[in-house]
Coordinates of C-alpha atoms and ligand atoms in Angstrom, one line a residue:
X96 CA 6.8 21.4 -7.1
X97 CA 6.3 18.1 -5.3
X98 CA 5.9 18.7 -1.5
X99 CA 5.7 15.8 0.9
X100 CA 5.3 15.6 5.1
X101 CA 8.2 14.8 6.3
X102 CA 7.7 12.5 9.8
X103 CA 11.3 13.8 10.9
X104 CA 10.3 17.3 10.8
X105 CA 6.9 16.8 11.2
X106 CA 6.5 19.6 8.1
X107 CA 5.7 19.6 4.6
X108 CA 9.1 19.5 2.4
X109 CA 9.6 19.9 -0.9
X110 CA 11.0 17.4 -2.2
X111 CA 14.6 16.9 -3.6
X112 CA 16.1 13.5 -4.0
X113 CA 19.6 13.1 -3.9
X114 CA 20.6 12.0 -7.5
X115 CA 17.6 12.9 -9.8
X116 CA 16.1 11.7 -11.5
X117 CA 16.6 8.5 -9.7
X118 CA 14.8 8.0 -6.2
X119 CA 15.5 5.2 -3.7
X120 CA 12.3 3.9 -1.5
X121 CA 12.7 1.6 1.4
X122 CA 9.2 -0.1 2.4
X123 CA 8.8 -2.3 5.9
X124 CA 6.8 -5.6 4.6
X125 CA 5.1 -8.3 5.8
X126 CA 6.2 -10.3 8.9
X127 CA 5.0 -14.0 6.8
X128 CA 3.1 -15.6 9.8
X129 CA -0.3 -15.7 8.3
X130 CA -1.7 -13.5 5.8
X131 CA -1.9 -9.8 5.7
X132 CA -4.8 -8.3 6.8
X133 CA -6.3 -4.7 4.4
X134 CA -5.2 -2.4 7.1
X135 CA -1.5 -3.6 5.9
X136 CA -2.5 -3.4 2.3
X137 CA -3.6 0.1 3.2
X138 CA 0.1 0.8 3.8
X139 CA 1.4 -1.0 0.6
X140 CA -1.1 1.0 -1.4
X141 CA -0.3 3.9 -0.4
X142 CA 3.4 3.3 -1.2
X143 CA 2.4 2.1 -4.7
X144 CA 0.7 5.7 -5.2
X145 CA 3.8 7.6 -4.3
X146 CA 5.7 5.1 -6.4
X147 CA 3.3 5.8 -9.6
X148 CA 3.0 9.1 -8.7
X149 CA 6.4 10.2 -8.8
X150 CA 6.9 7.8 -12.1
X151 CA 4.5 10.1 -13.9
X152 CA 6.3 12.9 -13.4
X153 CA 9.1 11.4 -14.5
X154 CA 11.8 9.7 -11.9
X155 CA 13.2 6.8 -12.0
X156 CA 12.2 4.5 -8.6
X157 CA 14.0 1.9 -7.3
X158 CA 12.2 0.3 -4.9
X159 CA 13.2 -2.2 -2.0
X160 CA 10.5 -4.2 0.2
X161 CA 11.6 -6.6 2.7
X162 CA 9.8 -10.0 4.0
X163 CA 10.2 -10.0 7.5
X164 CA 10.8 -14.0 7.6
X165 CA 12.0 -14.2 11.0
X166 CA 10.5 -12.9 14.5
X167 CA 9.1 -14.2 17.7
X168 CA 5.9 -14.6 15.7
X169 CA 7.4 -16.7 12.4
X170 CA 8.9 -19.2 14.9
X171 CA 6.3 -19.6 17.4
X172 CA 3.6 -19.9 14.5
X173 CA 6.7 -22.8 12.9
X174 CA 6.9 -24.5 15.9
X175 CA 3.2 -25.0 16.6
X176 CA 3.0 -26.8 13.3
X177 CA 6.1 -28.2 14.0
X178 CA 7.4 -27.7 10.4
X179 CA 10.6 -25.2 9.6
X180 CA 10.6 -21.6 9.8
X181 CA 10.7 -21.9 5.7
X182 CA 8.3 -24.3 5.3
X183 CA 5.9 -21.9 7.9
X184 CA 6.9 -18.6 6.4
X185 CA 6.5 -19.9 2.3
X186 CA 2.8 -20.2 1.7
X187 CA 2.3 -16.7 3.4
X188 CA 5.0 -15.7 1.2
X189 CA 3.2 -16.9 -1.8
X190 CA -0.1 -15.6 -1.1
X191 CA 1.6 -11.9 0.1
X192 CA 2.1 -11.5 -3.8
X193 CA -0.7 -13.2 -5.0
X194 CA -2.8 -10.6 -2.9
X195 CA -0.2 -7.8 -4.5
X196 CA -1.3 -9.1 -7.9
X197 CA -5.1 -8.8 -6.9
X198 CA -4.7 -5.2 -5.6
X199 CA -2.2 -4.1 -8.8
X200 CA 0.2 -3.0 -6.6
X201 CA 3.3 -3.1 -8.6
X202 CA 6.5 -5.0 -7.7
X203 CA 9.2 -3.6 -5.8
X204 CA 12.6 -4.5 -7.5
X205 CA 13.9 -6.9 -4.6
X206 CA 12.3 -8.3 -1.7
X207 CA 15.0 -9.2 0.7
X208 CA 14.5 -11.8 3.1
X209 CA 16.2 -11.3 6.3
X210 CA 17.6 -15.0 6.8
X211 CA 19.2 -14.7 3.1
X212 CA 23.2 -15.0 4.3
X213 CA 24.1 -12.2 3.0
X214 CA 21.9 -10.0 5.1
X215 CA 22.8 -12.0 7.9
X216 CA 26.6 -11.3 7.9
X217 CA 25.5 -7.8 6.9
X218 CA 23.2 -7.4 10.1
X219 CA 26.6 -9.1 12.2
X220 CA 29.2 -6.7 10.1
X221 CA 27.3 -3.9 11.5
X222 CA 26.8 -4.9 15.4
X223 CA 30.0 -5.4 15.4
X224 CA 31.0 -2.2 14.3
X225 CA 28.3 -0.8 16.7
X226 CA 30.1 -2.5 19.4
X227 CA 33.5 -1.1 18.4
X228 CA 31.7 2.2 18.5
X229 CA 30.5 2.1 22.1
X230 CA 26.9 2.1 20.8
X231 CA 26.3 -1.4 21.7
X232 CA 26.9 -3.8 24.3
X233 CA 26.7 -7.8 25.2
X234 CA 24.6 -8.0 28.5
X235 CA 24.7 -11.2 30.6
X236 CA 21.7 -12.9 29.0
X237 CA 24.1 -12.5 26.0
X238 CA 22.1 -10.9 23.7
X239 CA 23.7 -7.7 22.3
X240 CA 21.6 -3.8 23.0
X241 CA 22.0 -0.6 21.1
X242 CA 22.9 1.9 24.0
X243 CA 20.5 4.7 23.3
X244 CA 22.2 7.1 25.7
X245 CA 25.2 7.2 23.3
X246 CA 23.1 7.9 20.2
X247 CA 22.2 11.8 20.9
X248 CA 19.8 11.8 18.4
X249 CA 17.4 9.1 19.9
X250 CA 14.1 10.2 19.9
X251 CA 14.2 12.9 17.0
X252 CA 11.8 10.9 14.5
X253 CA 9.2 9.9 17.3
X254 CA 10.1 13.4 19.1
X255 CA 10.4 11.5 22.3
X256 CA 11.5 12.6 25.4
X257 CA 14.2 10.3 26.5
X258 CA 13.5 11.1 30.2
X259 CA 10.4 9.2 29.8
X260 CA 12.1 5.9 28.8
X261 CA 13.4 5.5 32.5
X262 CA 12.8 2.7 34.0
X263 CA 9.6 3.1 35.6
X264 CA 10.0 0.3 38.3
X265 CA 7.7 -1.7 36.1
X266 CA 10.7 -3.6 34.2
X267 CA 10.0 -6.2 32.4
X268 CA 12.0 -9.5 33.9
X269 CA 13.2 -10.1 30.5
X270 CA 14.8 -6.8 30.4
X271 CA 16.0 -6.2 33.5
X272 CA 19.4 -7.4 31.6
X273 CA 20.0 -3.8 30.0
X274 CA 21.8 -1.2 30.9
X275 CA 18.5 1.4 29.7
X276 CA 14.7 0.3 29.4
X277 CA 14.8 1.8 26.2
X278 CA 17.7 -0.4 25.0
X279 CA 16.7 -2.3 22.1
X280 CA 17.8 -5.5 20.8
X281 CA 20.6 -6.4 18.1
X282 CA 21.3 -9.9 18.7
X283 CA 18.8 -12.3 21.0
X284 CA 20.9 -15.2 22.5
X285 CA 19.2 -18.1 21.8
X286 CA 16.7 -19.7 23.9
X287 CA 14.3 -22.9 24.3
X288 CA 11.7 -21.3 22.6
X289 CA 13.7 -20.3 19.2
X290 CA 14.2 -24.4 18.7
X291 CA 16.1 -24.9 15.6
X292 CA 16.4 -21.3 15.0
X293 CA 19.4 -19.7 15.0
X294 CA 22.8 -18.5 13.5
X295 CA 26.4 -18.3 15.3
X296 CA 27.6 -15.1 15.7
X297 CA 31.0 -14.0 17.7
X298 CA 28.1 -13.2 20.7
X299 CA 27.3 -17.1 20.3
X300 CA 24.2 -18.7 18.9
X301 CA 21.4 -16.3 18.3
X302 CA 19.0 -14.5 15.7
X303 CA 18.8 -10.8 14.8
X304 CA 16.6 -8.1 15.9
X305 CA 13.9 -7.0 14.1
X306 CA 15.4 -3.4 13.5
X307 CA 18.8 -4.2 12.4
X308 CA 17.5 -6.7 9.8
X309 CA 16.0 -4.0 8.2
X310 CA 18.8 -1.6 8.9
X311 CA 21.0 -4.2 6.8
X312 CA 18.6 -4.9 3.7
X313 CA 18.2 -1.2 3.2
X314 CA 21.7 -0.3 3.1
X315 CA 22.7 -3.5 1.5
X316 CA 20.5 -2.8 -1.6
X317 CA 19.9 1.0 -1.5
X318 CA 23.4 2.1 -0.2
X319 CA 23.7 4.5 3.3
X320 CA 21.3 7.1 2.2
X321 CA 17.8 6.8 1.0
X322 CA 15.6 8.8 -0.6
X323 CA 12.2 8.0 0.8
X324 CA 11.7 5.1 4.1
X325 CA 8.0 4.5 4.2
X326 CA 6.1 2.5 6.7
X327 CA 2.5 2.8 9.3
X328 CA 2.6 4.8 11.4
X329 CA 3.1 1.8 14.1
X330 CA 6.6 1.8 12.7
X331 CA 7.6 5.3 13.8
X332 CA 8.6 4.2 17.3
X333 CA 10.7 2.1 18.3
X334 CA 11.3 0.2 14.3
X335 CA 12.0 3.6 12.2
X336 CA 13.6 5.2 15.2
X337 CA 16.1 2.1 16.0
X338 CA 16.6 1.7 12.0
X339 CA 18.4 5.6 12.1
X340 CA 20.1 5.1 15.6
X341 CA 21.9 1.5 13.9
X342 CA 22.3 2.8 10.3
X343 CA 23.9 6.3 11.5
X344 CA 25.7 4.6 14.1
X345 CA 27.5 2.5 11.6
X346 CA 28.4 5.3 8.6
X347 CA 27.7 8.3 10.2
X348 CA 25.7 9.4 7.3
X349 CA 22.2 10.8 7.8
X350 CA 20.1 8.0 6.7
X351 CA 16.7 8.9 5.2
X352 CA 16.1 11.9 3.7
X353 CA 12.3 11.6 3.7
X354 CA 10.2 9.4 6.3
X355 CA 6.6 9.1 5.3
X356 CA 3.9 7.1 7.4
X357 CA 0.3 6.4 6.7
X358 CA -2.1 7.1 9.3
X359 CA -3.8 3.1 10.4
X360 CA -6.7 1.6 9.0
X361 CA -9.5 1.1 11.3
X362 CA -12.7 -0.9 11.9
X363 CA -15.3 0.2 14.4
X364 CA -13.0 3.1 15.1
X365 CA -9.8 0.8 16.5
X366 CA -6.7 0.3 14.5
X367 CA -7.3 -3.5 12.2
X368 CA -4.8 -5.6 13.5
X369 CA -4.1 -9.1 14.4
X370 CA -4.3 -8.9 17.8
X371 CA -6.9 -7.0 18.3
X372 CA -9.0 -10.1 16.1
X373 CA -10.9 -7.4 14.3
X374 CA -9.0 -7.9 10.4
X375 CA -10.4 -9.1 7.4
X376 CA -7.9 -10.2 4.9
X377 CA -8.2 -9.5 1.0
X378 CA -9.6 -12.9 0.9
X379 CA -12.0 -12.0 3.6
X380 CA -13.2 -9.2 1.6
X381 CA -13.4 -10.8 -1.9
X382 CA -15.0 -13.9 -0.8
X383 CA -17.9 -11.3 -0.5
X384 CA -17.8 -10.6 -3.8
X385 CA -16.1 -7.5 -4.0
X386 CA -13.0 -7.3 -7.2
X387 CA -9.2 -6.2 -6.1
X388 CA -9.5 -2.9 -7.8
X389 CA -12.9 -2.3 -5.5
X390 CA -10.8 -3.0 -2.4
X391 CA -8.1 -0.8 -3.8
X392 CA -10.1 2.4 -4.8
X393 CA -11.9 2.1 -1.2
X394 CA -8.2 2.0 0.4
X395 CA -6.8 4.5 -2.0
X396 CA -9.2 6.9 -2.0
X397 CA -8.9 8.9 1.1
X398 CA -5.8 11.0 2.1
X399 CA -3.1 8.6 3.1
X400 CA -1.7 10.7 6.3
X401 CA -5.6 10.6 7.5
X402 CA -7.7 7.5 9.8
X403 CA -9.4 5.3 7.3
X404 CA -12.3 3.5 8.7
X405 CA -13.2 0.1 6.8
X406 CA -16.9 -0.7 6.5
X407 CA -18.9 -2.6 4.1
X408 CA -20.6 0.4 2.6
X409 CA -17.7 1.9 1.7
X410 CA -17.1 -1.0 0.0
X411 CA -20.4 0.0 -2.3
X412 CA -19.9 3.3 -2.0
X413 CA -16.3 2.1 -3.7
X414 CA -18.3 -0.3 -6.3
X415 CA -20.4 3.2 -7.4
X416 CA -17.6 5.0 -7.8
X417 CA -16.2 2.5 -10.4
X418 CA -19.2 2.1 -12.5
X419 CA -19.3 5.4 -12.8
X420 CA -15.8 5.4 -14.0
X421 CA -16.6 2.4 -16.4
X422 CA -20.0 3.7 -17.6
X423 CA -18.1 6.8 -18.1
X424 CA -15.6 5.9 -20.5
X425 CA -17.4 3.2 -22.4
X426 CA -19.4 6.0 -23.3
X427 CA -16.6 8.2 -24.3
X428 CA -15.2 5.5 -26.4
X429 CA -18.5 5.2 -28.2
X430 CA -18.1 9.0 -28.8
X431 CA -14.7 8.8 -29.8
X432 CA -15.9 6.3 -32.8
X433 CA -19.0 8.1 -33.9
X434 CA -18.4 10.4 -36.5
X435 CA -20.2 13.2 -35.2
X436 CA -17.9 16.1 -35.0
X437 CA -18.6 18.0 -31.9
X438 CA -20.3 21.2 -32.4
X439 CA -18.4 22.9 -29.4
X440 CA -14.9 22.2 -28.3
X441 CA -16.4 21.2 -25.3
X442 CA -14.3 20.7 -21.8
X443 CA -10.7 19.8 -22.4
X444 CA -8.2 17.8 -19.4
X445 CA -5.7 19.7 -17.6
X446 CA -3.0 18.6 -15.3
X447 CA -4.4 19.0 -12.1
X448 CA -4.7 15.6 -11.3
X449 CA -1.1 15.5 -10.8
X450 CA -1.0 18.9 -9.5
X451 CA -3.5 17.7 -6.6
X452 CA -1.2 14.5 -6.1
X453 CA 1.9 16.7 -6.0
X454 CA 0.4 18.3 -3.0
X455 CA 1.8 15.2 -0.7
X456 CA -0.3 12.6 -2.5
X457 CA -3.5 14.9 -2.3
X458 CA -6.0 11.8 -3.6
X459 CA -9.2 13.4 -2.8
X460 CA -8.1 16.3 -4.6
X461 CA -7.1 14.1 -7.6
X462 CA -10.4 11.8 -7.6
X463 CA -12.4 15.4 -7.3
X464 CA -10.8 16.2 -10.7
X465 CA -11.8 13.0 -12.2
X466 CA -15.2 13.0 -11.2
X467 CA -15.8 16.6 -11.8
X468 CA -14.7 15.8 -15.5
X469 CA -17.0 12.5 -15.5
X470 CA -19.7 14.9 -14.6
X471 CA -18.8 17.9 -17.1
X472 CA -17.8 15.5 -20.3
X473 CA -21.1 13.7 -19.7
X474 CA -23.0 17.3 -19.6
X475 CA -21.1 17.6 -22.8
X476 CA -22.2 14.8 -24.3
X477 CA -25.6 15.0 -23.3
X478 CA -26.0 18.1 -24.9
X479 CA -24.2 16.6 -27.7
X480 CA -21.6 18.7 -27.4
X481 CA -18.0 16.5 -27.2
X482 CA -17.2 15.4 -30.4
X483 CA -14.9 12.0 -31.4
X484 CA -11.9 14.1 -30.8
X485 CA -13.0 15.9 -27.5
X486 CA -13.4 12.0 -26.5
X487 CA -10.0 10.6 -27.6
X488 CA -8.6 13.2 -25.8
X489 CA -10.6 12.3 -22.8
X490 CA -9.4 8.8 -23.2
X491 CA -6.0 10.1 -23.6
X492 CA -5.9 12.0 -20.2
X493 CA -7.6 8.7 -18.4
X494 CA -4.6 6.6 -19.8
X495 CA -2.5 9.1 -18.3
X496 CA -4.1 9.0 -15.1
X497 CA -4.8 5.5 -14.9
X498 CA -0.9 4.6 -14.6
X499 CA -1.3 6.3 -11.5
X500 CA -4.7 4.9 -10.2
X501 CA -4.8 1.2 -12.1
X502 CA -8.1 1.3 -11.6
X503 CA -10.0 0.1 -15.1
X504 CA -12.0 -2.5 -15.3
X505 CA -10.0 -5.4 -17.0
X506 CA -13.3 -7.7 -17.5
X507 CA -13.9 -8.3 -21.0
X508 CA -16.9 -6.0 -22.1
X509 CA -18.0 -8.6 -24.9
X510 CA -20.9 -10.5 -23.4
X511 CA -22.5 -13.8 -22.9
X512 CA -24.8 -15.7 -25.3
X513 CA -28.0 -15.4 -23.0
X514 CA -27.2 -11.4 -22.7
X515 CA -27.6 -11.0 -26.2
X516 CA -30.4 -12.8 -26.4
X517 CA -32.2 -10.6 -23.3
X518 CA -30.8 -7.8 -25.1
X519 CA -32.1 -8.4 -28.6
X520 CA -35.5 -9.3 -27.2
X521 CA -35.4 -5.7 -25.4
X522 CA -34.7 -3.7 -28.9
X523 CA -37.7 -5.7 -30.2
X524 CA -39.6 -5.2 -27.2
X525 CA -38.7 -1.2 -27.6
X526 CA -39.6 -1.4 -31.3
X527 CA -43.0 -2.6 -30.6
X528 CA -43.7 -0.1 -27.9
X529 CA -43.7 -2.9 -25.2
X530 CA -42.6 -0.8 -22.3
X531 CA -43.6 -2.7 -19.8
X532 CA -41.7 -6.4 -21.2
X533 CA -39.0 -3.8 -22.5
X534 CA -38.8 -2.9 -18.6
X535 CA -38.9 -6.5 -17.4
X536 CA -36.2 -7.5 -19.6
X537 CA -34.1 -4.6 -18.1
X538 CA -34.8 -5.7 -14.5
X539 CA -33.5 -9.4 -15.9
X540 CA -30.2 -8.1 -17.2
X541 CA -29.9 -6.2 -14.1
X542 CA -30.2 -9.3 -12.0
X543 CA -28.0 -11.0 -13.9
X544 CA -25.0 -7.9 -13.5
X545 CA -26.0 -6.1 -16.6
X546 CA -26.1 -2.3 -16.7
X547 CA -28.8 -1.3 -19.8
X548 CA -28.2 2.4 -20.7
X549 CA -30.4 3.6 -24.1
X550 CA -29.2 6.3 -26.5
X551 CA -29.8 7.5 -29.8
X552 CA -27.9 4.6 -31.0
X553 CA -29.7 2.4 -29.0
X554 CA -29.1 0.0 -26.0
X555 CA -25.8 0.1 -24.1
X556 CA -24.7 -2.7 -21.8
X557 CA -22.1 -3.0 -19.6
X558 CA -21.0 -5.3 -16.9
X559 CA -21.8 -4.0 -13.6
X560 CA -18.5 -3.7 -11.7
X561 CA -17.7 -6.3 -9.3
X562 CA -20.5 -8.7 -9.6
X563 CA -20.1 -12.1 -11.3
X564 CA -22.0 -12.7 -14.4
Ligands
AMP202 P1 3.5 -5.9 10.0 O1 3.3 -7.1 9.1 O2 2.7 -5.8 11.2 O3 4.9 -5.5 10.2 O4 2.9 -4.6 9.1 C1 3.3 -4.4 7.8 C2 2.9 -2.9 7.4 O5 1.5 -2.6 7.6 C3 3.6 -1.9 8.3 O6 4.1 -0.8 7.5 C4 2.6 -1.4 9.3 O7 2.8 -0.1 9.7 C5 1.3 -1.5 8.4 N1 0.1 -1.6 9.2 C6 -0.2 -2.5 10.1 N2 -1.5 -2.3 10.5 C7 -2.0 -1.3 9.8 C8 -3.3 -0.7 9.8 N3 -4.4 -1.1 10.5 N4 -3.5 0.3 8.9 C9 -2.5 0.7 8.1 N5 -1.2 0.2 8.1 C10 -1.0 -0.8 8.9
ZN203 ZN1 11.5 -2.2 8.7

């Protein structure tokens, strides 16, 4: 059984999608004004673990991520280059999936942009019918609110008291327009600042919200009902909440069966985020030398729904982890070629890796089974103990597992000229009973990202994870 915490309920569900084995996933994305810093990816990884997850045991996901390509953000940041909002928001698009490709996240099948025309008229379609409804209104700054007090279930995701969205006496002047403080915007009339900006709408010119563009992507693309809505938990209150109060409003249907949130990302114990200044970007983080799957195992590997905080040794702590992992199974594909049969059955997998993740994407459970099988197949080994078919079927399990982690090395393992040279002069170093040059030739290798492992068959290299040769 596959349980997950449901935000709404604030319980763990089991989960049931609506038309199995197909499941529908709606994921928040990027707002494109300058590149996305790892507490985001944090969220996107976490997304592409429940995506692999539940593909391993055998649904079918569709998945839809938007590109948040217009805001107050995308159009002050196009106007202070003085370009267009395109021309601003396109290289941050491009390097959003480059980044994607560094971290293997995999695609989603469509990533809407909310100034496609389609999604406009969509977002308009549906204020208007909001409007008909008596859930919306056009104040007299022209821009068009949701009117919360009409939408009974307000609150019920965040589990907010609506009392406490009074107005305070502390009104913002440029809400002071609205009927409620907690009155959120459809439409925003347009203004100086928005410059070029803008669509025409029957409220006038204008540009939407940011909720009910992603209100009208979802149900565009995934119909009135989705599966699974995913998001930080930043986007619980008011994004997710104003997402059900438009998309109800408009069909009446409940909207998301399952709303999951990943706790934030943090650095010195604050949330990463822009404003704040304390983010690094995957670019940040790799120009340090660290690879995309070292950034990825250090934001994957802790519990999704818990505080992450980033730090540099974690980072190393990550880049052991992985050699482990790759010293691990070169090893086991060494085994699985010798013709040794093993004298003992030795440990066979099981399937509680997925069982852990099936536990609401229990990772630390799941990377517990993996390492306690590292340590237990090498013990086997060791004692010579796993023979070439014990080993294939270890190989076998990580293929398995590595759909849902993508975490092998993809570095060639074949090496470089001057590293078989090192190495052959250490197997004649060892012949002769040099220890001490055979020593200094290991130290050399090491400096130059070489791992030297000797066994009965002799010397092992491998390329130590992460560092260039
Ligand atoms: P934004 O570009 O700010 O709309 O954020 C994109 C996604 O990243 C949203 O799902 C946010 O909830 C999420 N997010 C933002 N900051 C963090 C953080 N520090 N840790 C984890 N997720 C975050
Ligand atoms: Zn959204």
């Amino acid at each position: 059984m596959i349980r997950f915490f449901n935000t709404y309920s604030r319980a763990l569900e089991e989960f049931a999608p609506r038309d199995p084995p197909n499941v529908s996933i709606y994921t928040c994305g990027p707002t494109v004004y300058s590149h996305a810093h790892i507490g985001n990816f944090r969220a996107y990884i976490f997304e592409d673990l429940l995506q692999r997850h539940l593909e391993a045991r055998g649904f079918k996901v569709h998945r839809v991520m938007n590109i948040t390509d217009v805001d107050d953000k995308t159009i002050r940041g196009a106007r202070a280059a003085k370009v267009s909002l395109n021309d601003f928001t396109d290289p941050f698009k491009r390097g959003f999936f480059e980044d994607l490709e560094t971290l293997r996240i995999k695609r989603a099948d469509e990533y809407p942009g909310a100034t496609e025309p389609r999604y406009l008229t969509r977002m308009i379609e549906m204020i208007s019918e909001l409007i008909k409804r008596d859930l919306a209104y056009q104040a007299e700054d022209k821009s068009v609110y949701f009117r919360i007090k009409k939408f009974p279930d307000y609150g019920k995701l965040a589990h907010l008291n609506l009392e406490e969205l009074r107005p305070t006496g502390r009104v913002r002047n440029d809400e002071y327009e609205k009927e409620n403080i907690g009155d959120f915007a459809l439409w925003k009339a347009w203004d100086e600042a928005d410059g070029d900006v803008g669509w025409d709408s029957p409220w006038g010119r204008g540009r939407p919200g940011w909720h009910i563009e992603c209100s009208a992507m979802a149900t565009s693309l995934l119909g009135d009902q989705i599966d699974i809505h995913c998001g930080g938990v930043d986007n619980i209150f008011p994004h997710h909440e104003a997402e059900i109060a438009q998309s109800e409003g408009v069909t009446g249907k409940k909207f998301v069966r399952y709303w999951m949130h990943c706790a934030h990302l943090l650095v010195d114990n604050q949330k990463m985020s822009k404003s704040l200044g304390n983010f690094y970007t995957l670019r940040d983080v790799t120009a340090k030398g660290y690879s995309g799957r070292e950034v990825r195992y250090a934001l994957l590997r802790v519990h999704y729904r818990v505080q992450l905080n980033f730090t540099f040794e974690g980072m190393e702590e990550s880049r052991q982890a992985l050699m482990r992992v790759d010293e691990w199974l070169q090893r086991l594909r060494e085994t699985s070629s010798s013709t040794l049969p093993g004298k003992e059955p030795g440990p066979v997998p099981t399937d509680d890796f997925q069982s852990a993740l099936d536990d609401d994407l229990n990772i630390s459970g799941a990377l517990g089974v993996l390492f306690e099988a590292i340590r237990e197949t090498n013990r086997a080994m060791d004692a010579n103990e796993l023979g070439a078919d014990g080993a294939k079927a270890w190989l076998q399990w990580w293929e398995e597992i590595n759909q849902v982690l993508a975490l092998e090395a993809r570095e060639s393992m074949a090496s470089p000229p001057e590293i078989e040279t090192l190495t052959e002069a250490r197997r004649l170093a060892r012949l002769a009973n040099d220890w001490q040059k055979s020593d200094e030739l290991r130290r050399e290798l090491n400096a130059r990202g070489w791992e030297v492992r000797d066994t009965k068959d002799g010397q092992k290299i491998t390329r130590r994870v992460g560092i260039k040769p």
